[in-house]
Amino acid sequence: MRAHEAGALHASGYGGPPQWLPYPGDVNELMRILWPRTVRRDEQGRLEVAGVDAVSLAQEFGTPAYVVDEADFRARARAFRDDMGAAFAQVGGGADVYYASKAFLCTAVAQWVAQEGLCLDVCSGGELAVAIRAGFPGERIGMHGNNKSAAEIRAALDYGVGRIVLDSFDEIDRVTAIAAELGVVAPVMIRVTVGVEAHTHEYIATAHEDQKFGFSLAGGHAYKAAERVLSEGDLRLLGFHSHIGSQIFDTAGFEVAARRALELHARVAREQGVQLPELDLGGGFGIAYTSEHHPLSPAELGAGMARIIERECRAEGIPAPRISLEPGRAIAGPAGFTLYEVGTVKEVELEGGLRRTYVSVDGGMSDNARTALYEADYSATIANRRGEGEPMLSRVVGKHCESGDIVVMDEYLPADIGPGDLVAVPGTGAYCRALSSQYNHIPRPPVLAVRDGVARVIVRRETIEDILALDVPDEL
Ligand SMILES: Cc1ncc(COP(=O)(O)O)c(C=O)c1O
């Protein structure tokens, strides 16, 4: 059963738990790959992160709360920087890793990324403002977006960002004019639509490029854009950029994308006499949300991608450009989880005599839109104690007025779970707070960073007063 416009209740035919969800031998066992590295169960059976147990977190900060294992986030960032750097150094050009801040950004996170020596990808004036507030070095910032405003471009150039990724001919005009007005030469890349769509284990290579981002390769627009940019004294072309999708688990899609982008890169060298120094292959590296996902490590990804670059550059007879990569989810996602409190538990009968328990928590689609939006799968565990009951097929749902308000579609939770218990959902460090809303006027949860036995707030909880403060009443 999957999404129905009117909500899950209206969909038909539930075939039982998905194949990737076997009946667990121990319902309290934590599947390591889903959790931040410091997470474990303590002697009392409570979930613990970086030495702080979930019950203490809930008591001190309330629920729901997003929790980030700071050391884990930093370690994942470092692994990308070091392993990608090492892999691409082998083929000549080296690599820069841009943390894709759309996955999750706040000032503290921008500071961690700067301290770990990565670059930062922003795609709006708001994300840039956070980076500036964090004192992120301008030359290590890249700015994206298919419709950047003049104000956003001006702010980026004013701050001295290292690259603006151009997305249309209108934008070439706009950036040229603003660079001229500011008296700077704008470093730019050209986003290319290479005709590769990659999602999870599948990718599709097509000739058509029916999407809003980038300059078409097949239609010749990308080459024309390069000609234009190279003729503008106010712009400096660094290279081409391609991003092919999300939750990608192998390098096959990158192979096609890199080949197509490098053909263009080589054509510019041949016909324009310009050896572009860089190539950006974007982000999209997959993470494990459930036992069905098997992500590659940054070292494995780096080795595979570097082999592709080496082979394609040799075939084109060009030196390997410096490569940039833009992982977001793979750094922030597994470093975080969401802590909820259970409010109600309700059993329902499904077709074929199956039973499922609905476990309602104190958050939902406003703090995690991905299940409703993308039919994303998540996992969950009891977090305040060891469950004593048998594993029971459960659905973790929120408190919103929407039957599609589901956080975790299918999970085994202990049969004795009840009101007041805590539930933790791993893998929520990326695209959860970032996509959150105030639906039903429910204030957004805080983000807590935990490190070396200490938890602190890095984004505070929203309050009803915050929500009311934006609301301008007519005379009461
Ligand atoms: C241009 C670009 N780079 C990087 C990313 C980050 O993707 P992910 O978080 O899946 O690594 C995205 C995501 O949409 C993107 O559009």
GROMACS .gro file of C-alpha atoms in nm, residues 232-460:
model
  229
  232GLU     CA    1   3.233   3.812  -2.080
  233GLY     CA    2   3.522   3.991  -1.909
  234ASP     CA    3   3.322   4.013  -1.585
  235LEU     CA    4   3.291   3.634  -1.554
  236ARG     CA    5   3.556   3.365  -1.501
  237LEU     CA    6   3.447   3.016  -1.604
  238LEU     CA    7   3.569   2.743  -1.368
  239GLY     CA    8   3.393   2.452  -1.534
  240PHE     CA    9   3.070   2.257  -1.566
  241HIS     CA   10   2.840   2.129  -1.295
  242SER     CA   11   2.610   1.827  -1.297
  243HIS     CA   12   2.385   1.687  -1.022
  244ILE     CA   13   2.191   1.376  -1.114
  245GLY     CA   14   1.960   1.292  -0.826
  246SER     CA   15   1.937   1.161  -0.473
  247GLN     CA   16   1.967   0.842  -0.268
  248ILE     CA   17   2.216   0.701  -0.520
  249PHE     CA   18   2.390   0.380  -0.413
  250ASP     CA   19   2.635   0.310  -0.694
  251THR     CA   20   2.849   0.497  -0.946
  252ALA     CA   21   2.676   0.390  -1.270
  253GLY     CA   22   2.475   0.713  -1.303
  254PHE     CA   23   2.784   0.924  -1.233
  255GLU     CA   24   2.968   0.737  -1.508
  256VAL     CA   25   2.722   0.847  -1.775
  257ALA     CA   26   2.701   1.201  -1.631
  258ALA     CA   27   3.079   1.238  -1.608
  259ARG     CA   28   3.126   1.110  -1.963
  260ARG     CA   29   2.875   1.356  -2.104
  261ALA     CA   30   3.008   1.650  -1.900
  262LEU     CA   31   3.369   1.568  -1.991
  263GLU     CA   32   3.284   1.550  -2.361
  264LEU     CA   33   3.162   1.907  -2.329
  265HIS     CA   34   3.466   2.004  -2.123
  266ALA     CA   35   3.693   1.858  -2.396
  267ARG     CA   36   3.498   2.038  -2.671
  268VAL     CA   37   3.556   2.370  -2.494
  269ALA     CA   38   3.928   2.290  -2.479
  270ARG     CA   39   3.936   2.195  -2.848
  271GLU     CA   40   3.719   2.471  -2.994
  272GLN     CA   41   3.772   2.757  -2.750
  273GLY     CA   42   4.132   2.677  -2.657
  274VAL     CA   43   4.042   2.693  -2.286
  275GLN     CA   44   4.134   2.417  -2.042
  276LEU     CA   45   3.868   2.453  -1.770
  277PRO     CA   46   4.017   2.377  -1.428
  278GLU     CA   47   3.717   2.213  -1.258
  279LEU     CA   48   3.422   1.977  -1.286
  280ASP     CA   49   3.145   1.947  -1.023
  281LEU     CA   50   2.962   1.614  -1.003
  282GLY     CA   51   2.709   1.724  -0.740
  283GLY     CA   52   2.578   1.518  -0.449
  284GLY     CA   53   2.306   1.261  -0.396
  285PHE     CA   54   2.497   0.983  -0.216
  286GLY     CA   55   2.250   0.747  -0.048
  287ILE     CA   56   2.211   0.662   0.320
  288ALA     CA   57   2.042   0.378   0.508
  289TYR     CA   58   1.694   0.459   0.636
  290THR     CA   59   1.604   0.090   0.670
  291SER     CA   60   1.769  -0.249   0.625
  292GLU     CA   61   1.694  -0.229   0.253
  293HIS     CA   62   1.962   0.037   0.193
  294HIS     CA   63   2.332  -0.042   0.152
  295PRO     CA   64   2.529   0.280   0.108
  296LEU     CA   65   2.888   0.287  -0.014
  297SER     CA   66   3.150   0.457   0.204
  298PRO     CA   67   3.312   0.783   0.083
  299ALA     CA   68   3.631   0.582   0.016
  300GLU     CA   69   3.443   0.333  -0.204
  301LEU     CA   70   3.255   0.610  -0.383
  302GLY     CA   71   3.573   0.811  -0.431
  303ALA     CA   72   3.766   0.516  -0.572
  304GLY     CA   73   3.485   0.431  -0.816
  305MET     CA   74   3.433   0.788  -0.931
  306ALA     CA   75   3.805   0.858  -0.966
  307ARG     CA   76   3.841   0.552  -1.194
  308ILE     CA   77   3.559   0.690  -1.409
  309ILE     CA   78   3.722   1.034  -1.434
  310GLU     CA   79   4.060   0.885  -1.519
  311ARG     CA   80   3.915   0.663  -1.793
  312GLU     CA   81   3.698   0.936  -1.948
  313CYS     CA   82   3.977   1.196  -1.941
  314ARG     CA   83   4.214   0.948  -2.104
  315ALA     CA   84   3.956   0.877  -2.374
  316GLU     CA   85   3.915   1.251  -2.437
  317GLY     CA   86   4.289   1.318  -2.418
  318ILE     CA   87   4.253   1.588  -2.152
  319PRO     CA   88   4.409   1.634  -1.809
  320ALA     CA   89   4.179   1.548  -1.515
  321PRO     CA   90   4.007   1.861  -1.382
  322ARG     CA   91   3.974   1.924  -1.009
  323ILE     CA   92   3.651   1.756  -0.900
  324SER     CA   93   3.392   1.897  -0.660
  325LEU     CA   94   3.130   1.691  -0.483
  326GLU     CA   95   2.828   1.811  -0.287
  327PRO     CA   96   2.711   1.555  -0.029
  328GLY     CA   97   2.435   1.676   0.204
  329ARG     CA   98   2.225   1.382   0.320
  330ALA     CA   99   2.527   1.148   0.355
  331ILE     CA  100   2.683   1.383   0.612
  332ALA     CA  101   2.383   1.516   0.805
  333GLY     CA  102   2.128   1.233   0.769
  334PRO     CA  103   2.277   0.946   0.967
  335ALA     CA  104   2.419   1.185   1.230
  336GLY     CA  105   2.068   1.270   1.352
  337PHE     CA  106   1.752   1.117   1.491
  338THR     CA  107   1.420   1.250   1.618
  339LEU     CA  108   1.299   1.182   1.969
  340TYR     CA  109   0.921   1.169   2.022
  341GLU     CA  110   0.691   1.083   2.310
  342VAL     CA  111   0.410   0.836   2.254
  343GLY     CA  112   0.060   0.973   2.323
  344THR     CA  113  -0.175   0.694   2.219
  345VAL     CA  114  -0.158   0.336   2.097
  346LYS     CA  115  -0.436   0.183   1.891
  347GLU     CA  116  -0.469  -0.156   1.726
  348VAL     CA  117  -0.640  -0.200   1.389
  349GLU     CA  118  -0.726  -0.506   1.186
  350LEU     CA  119  -0.597  -0.527   0.832
  351GLU     CA  120  -0.715  -0.736   0.543
  352GLY     CA  121  -0.630  -1.103   0.570
  353GLY     CA  122  -0.640  -1.111   0.950
  354LEU     CA  123  -0.323  -0.906   0.986
  355ARG     CA  124  -0.301  -0.657   1.270
  356ARG     CA  125  -0.119  -0.332   1.301
  357THR     CA  126  -0.071  -0.096   1.589
  358TYR     CA  127  -0.087   0.279   1.537
  359VAL     CA  128   0.156   0.451   1.770
  360SER     CA  129   0.080   0.826   1.781
  361VAL     CA  130   0.367   1.056   1.870
  362ASP     CA  131   0.380   1.425   1.961
  363GLY     CA  132   0.512   1.543   1.621
  364GLY     CA  133   0.457   1.419   1.266
  365MET     CA  134   0.451   1.550   0.913
  366SER     CA  135   0.543   1.902   1.024
  367ASP     CA  136   0.882   1.784   1.155
  368ASN     CA  137   0.929   1.505   0.899
  369ALA     CA  138   0.757   1.571   0.568
  370ARG     CA  139   0.953   1.307   0.378
  371THR     CA  140   0.721   1.015   0.443
  372ALA     CA  141   0.414   1.205   0.322
  373LEU     CA  142   0.606   1.382   0.044
  374TYR     CA  143   0.822   1.105  -0.101
  375GLU     CA  144   0.680   0.787   0.052
  376ALA     CA  145   1.013   0.763   0.234
  377ASP     CA  146   1.067   0.468   0.465
  378TYR     CA  147   1.210   0.508   0.814
  379SER     CA  148   1.283   0.288   1.111
  380ALA     CA  149   1.208   0.340   1.481
  381THR     CA  150   1.289   0.203   1.824
  382ILE     CA  151   1.168   0.242   2.181
  383ALA     CA  152   1.412   0.485   2.343
  384ASN     CA  153   1.337   0.518   2.718
  385ARG     CA  154   1.368   0.151   2.813
  386ARG     CA  155   1.399  -0.198   2.677
  387GLY     CA  156   1.063  -0.318   2.547
  388GLU     CA  157   0.942  -0.638   2.712
  389GLY     CA  158   0.657  -0.731   2.476
  390GLU     CA  159   0.667  -0.933   2.156
  391PRO     CA  160   0.757  -0.747   1.835
  392MET     CA  161   0.437  -0.595   1.700
  393LEU     CA  162   0.389  -0.459   1.349
  394SER     CA  163   0.346  -0.085   1.403
  395ARG     CA  164   0.297   0.240   1.220
  396VAL     CA  165   0.431   0.553   1.387
  397VAL     CA  166   0.195   0.841   1.311
  398GLY     CA  167   0.187   1.207   1.404
  399LYS     CA  168  -0.070   1.436   1.563
  400HIS     CA  169  -0.175   1.632   1.255
  401CYS     CA  170  -0.523   1.643   1.107
  402GLU     CA  171  -0.428   1.434   0.808
  403SER     CA  172  -0.458   1.058   0.768
  404GLY     CA  173  -0.137   1.062   0.560
  405ASP     CA  174   0.048   1.203   0.861
  406ILE     CA  175   0.282   0.907   0.892
  407VAL     CA  176   0.636   0.915   1.028
  408VAL     CA  177   0.728   0.548   0.995
  409MET     CA  178   0.518   0.329   0.767
  410ASP     CA  179   0.625  -0.011   0.895
  411GLU     CA  180   0.829  -0.110   1.198
  412TYR     CA  181   0.824  -0.372   1.470
  413LEU     CA  182   0.788  -0.212   1.813
  414PRO     CA  183   0.744  -0.397   2.143
  415ALA     CA  184   0.381  -0.490   2.224
  416ASP     CA  185   0.403  -0.325   2.566
  417ILE     CA  186   0.475   0.023   2.422
  418GLY     CA  187   0.235   0.281   2.558
  419PRO     CA  188   0.168   0.646   2.639
  420GLY     CA  189   0.470   0.817   2.794
  421ASP     CA  190   0.727   0.592   2.623
  422LEU     CA  191   0.985   0.756   2.398
  423VAL     CA  192   1.035   0.658   2.035
  424ALA     CA  193   1.344   0.748   1.833
  425VAL     CA  194   1.351   0.763   1.453
  426PRO     CA  195   1.701   0.749   1.299
  427GLY     CA  196   1.821   0.908   0.974
  428THR     CA  197   1.634   1.235   1.029
  429GLY     CA  198   1.940   1.462   1.032
  430ALA     CA  199   1.885   1.564   0.668
  431TYR     CA  200   1.579   1.716   0.499
  432CYS     CA  201   1.359   1.699   0.811
  433ARG     CA  202   1.420   2.023   1.001
  434ALA     CA  203   1.504   2.174   0.658
  435LEU     CA  204   1.161   2.078   0.516
  436SER     CA  205   0.967   2.134   0.839
  437SER     CA  206   0.653   2.345   0.860
  438GLN     CA  207   0.414   2.489   1.116
  439TYR     CA  208   0.121   2.286   0.983
  440ASN     CA  209  -0.169   2.293   1.231
  441HIS     CA  210   0.021   2.571   1.412
  442ILE     CA  211   0.243   2.316   1.579
  443PRO     CA  212   0.572   2.484   1.674
  444ARG     CA  213   0.887   2.332   1.528
  445PRO     CA  214   1.111   2.116   1.752
  446PRO     CA  215   1.455   2.228   1.863
  447VAL     CA  216   1.781   2.084   1.731
  448LEU     CA  217   2.007   1.950   2.004
  449ALA     CA  218   2.375   1.881   1.951
  450VAL     CA  219   2.522   1.616   2.179
  451ARG     CA  220   2.894   1.577   2.230
  452ASP     CA  221   3.112   1.420   2.502
  453GLY     CA  222   2.829   1.378   2.751
  454VAL     CA  223   2.685   1.728   2.702
  455ALA     CA  224   2.371   1.829   2.510
  456ARG     CA  225   2.309   2.183   2.394
  457VAL     CA  226   2.050   2.365   2.184
  458ILE     CA  227   2.173   2.472   1.839
  459VAL     CA  228   1.826   2.566   1.711
  460ARG     CA  229   1.576   2.654   1.981
   0.00000   0.00000   0.00000
